[in-house]
mmCIF file of C-alpha atoms and ligand atoms in Angstrom:
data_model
loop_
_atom_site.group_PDB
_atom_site.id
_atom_site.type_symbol
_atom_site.label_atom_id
_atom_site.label_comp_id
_atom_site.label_asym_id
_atom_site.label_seq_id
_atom_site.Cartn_x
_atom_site.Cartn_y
_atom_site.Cartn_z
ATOM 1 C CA UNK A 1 -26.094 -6.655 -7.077
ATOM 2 C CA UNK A 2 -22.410 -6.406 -8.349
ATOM 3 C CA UNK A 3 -21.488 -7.846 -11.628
ATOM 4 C CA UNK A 4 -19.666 -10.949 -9.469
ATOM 5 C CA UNK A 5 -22.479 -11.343 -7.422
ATOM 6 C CA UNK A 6 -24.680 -12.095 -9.946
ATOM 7 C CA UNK A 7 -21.597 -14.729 -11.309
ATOM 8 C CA UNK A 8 -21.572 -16.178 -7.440
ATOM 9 C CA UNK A 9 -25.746 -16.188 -8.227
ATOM 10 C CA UNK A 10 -25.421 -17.894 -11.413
ATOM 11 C CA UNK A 11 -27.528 -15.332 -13.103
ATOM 12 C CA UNK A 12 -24.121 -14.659 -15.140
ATOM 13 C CA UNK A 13 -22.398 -17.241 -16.414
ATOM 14 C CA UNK A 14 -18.104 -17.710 -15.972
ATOM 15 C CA UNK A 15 -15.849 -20.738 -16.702
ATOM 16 C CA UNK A 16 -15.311 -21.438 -12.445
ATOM 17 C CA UNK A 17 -12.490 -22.542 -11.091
ATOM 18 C CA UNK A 18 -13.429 -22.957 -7.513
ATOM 19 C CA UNK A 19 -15.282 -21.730 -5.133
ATOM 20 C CA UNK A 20 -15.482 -22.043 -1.164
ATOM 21 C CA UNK A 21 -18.468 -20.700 1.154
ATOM 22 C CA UNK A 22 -16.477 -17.301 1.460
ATOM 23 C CA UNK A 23 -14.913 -17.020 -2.431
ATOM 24 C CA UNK A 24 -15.397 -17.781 -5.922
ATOM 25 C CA UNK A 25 -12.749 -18.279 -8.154
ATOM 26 C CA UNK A 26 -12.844 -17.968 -12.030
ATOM 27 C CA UNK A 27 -11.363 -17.395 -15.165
ATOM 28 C CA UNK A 28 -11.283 -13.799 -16.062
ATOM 29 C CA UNK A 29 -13.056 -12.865 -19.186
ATOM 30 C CA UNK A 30 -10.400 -10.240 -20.873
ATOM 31 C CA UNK A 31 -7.089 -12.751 -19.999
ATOM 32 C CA UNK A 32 -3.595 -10.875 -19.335
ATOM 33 C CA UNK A 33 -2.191 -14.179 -19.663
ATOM 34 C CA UNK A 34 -2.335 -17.552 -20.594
ATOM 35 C CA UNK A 35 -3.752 -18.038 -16.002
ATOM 36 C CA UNK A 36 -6.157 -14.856 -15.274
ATOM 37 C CA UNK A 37 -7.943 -16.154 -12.378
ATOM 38 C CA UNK A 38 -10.679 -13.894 -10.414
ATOM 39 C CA UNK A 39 -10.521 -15.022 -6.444
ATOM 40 C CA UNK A 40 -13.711 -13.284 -5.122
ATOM 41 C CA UNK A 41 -15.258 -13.039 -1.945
ATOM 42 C CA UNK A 42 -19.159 -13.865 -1.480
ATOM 43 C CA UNK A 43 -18.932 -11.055 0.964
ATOM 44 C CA UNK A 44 -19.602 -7.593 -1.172
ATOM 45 C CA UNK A 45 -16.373 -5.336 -0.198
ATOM 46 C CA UNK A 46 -16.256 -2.357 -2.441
ATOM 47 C CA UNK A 47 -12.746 -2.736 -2.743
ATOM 48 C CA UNK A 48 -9.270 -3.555 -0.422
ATOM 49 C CA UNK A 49 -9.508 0.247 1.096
ATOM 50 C CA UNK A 50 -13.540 -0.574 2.558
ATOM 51 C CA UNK A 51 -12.051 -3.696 4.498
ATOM 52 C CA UNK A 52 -12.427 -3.797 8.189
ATOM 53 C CA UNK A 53 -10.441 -5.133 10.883
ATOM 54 C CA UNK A 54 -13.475 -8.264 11.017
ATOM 55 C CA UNK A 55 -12.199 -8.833 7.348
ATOM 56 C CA UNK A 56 -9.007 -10.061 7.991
ATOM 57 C CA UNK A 57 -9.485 -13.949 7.672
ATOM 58 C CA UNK A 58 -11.486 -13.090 5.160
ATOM 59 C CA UNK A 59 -8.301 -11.627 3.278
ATOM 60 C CA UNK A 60 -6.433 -14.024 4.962
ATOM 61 C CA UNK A 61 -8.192 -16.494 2.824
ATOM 62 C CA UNK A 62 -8.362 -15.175 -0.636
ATOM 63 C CA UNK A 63 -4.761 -15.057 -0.418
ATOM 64 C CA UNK A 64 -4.121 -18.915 0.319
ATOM 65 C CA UNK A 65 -6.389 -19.632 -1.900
ATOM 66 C CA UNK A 66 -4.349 -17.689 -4.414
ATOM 67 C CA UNK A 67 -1.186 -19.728 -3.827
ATOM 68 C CA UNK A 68 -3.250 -22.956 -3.776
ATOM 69 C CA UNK A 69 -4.936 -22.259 -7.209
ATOM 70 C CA UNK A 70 -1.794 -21.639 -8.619
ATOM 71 C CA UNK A 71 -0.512 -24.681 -7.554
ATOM 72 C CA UNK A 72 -3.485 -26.456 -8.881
ATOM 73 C CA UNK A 73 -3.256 -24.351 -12.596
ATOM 74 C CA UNK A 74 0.303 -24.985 -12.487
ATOM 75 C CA UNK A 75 1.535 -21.529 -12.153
ATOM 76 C CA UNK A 76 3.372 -21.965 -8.913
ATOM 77 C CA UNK A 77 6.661 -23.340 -10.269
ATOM 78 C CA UNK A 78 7.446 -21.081 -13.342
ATOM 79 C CA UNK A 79 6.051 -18.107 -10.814
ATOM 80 C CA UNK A 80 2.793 -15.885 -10.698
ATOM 81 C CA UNK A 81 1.021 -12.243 -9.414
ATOM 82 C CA UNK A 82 -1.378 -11.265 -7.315
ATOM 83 C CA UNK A 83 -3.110 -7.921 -7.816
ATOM 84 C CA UNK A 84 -5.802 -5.879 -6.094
ATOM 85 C CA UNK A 85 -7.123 -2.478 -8.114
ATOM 86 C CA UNK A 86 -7.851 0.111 -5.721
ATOM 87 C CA UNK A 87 -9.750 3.052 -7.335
ATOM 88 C CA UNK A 88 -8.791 5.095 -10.865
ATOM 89 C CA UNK A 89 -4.892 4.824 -10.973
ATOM 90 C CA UNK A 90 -4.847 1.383 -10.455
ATOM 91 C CA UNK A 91 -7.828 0.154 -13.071
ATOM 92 C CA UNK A 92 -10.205 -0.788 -11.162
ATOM 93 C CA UNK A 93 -13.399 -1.559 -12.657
ATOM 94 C CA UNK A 94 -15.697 -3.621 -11.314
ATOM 95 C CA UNK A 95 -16.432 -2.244 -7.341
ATOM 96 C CA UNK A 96 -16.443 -5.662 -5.660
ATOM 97 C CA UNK A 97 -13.374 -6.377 -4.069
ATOM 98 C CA UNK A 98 -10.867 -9.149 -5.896
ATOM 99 C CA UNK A 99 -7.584 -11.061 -6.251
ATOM 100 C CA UNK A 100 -6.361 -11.363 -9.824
ATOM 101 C CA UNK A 101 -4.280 -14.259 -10.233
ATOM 102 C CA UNK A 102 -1.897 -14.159 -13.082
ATOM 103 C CA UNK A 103 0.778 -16.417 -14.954
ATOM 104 C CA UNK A 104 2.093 -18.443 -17.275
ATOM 105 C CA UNK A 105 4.215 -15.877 -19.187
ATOM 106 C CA UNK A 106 6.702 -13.677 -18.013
ATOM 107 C CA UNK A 107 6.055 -10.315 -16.535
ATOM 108 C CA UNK A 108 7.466 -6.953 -15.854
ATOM 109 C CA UNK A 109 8.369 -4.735 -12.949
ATOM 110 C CA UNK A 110 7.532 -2.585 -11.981
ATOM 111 C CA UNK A 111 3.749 -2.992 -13.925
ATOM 112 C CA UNK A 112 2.248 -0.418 -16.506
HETATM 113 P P1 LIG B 1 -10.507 -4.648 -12.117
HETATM 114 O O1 LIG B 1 -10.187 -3.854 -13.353
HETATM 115 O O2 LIG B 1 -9.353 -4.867 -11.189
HETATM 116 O O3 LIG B 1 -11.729 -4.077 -11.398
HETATM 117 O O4 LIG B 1 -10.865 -6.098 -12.618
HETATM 118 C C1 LIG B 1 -12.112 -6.443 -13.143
HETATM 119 C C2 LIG B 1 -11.880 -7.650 -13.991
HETATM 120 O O5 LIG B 1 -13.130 -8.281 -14.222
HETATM 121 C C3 LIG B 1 -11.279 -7.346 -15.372
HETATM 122 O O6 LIG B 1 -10.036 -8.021 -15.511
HETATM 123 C C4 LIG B 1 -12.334 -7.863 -16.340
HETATM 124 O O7 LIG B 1 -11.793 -8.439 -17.503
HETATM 125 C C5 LIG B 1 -13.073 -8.864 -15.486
HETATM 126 N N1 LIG B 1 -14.442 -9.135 -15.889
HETATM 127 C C6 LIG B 1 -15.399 -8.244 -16.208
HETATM 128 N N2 LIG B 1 -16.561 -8.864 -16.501
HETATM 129 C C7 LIG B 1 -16.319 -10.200 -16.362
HETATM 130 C C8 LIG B 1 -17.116 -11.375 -16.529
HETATM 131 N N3 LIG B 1 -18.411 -11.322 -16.885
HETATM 132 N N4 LIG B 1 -16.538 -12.574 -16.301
HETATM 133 C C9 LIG B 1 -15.233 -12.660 -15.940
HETATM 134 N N5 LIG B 1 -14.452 -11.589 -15.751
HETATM 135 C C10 LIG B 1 -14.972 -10.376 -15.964
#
């Protein structure tokens, strides 16, 4: 099992935000900022390059239910990011596909 299935599992515990029968949201445990959400789908994609064509409301999804959670943390006003690590040059570390949600301080562009 992947690290986040075993949060979706309950065998590790997170501080949830939400969760659907496709996704779990939570609060990331290393915070960028004062809002680091996790979106997560229960589905185990490796990451955004391993998604199919039968993925797409899938992905479809996690993204509304980034701009809803943002509206319910408060984030949506002041403004927010969504990122996806693909692979070594982007950071990614955990090889289960997922939506970081980010705000409540300013940011940069283009990112580090
Ligand atoms: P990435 O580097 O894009 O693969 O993102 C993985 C994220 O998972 C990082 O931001 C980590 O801080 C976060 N993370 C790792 N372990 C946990 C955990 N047990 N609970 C919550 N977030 C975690």
């Amino acid at each position: 099992m992947t690290l986040f299935e075993k949060i979706a599992a309950g065998q590790i515990p997170a501080r949830m935000v939400a969760q659907s029968d496709h996704w779990i949201a939570f609060h990331d445990i290393n915070p960028q900022a004062p809002v680091h959400v996790l979106i997560v789908p229960r589905k185990v994609i490796p990451r955004l390059g391993a998604a199919v064509e039968e993925d797409a409301p899938l992905l479809g999804e996690l993204l509304l239910a980034a701009g809803t959670l943002a509206r319910q943390l408060g984030i949506d006003q002041t403004g927010f990011r969504v990122a996806i690590n693909h692979g070594p040059h982007a950071g990614e570390t955990v090889p289960h596909l997922h939506v970081h949600l980010i705000g409540g301080r300013q940011m940069e562009w283009p990112p580090g």
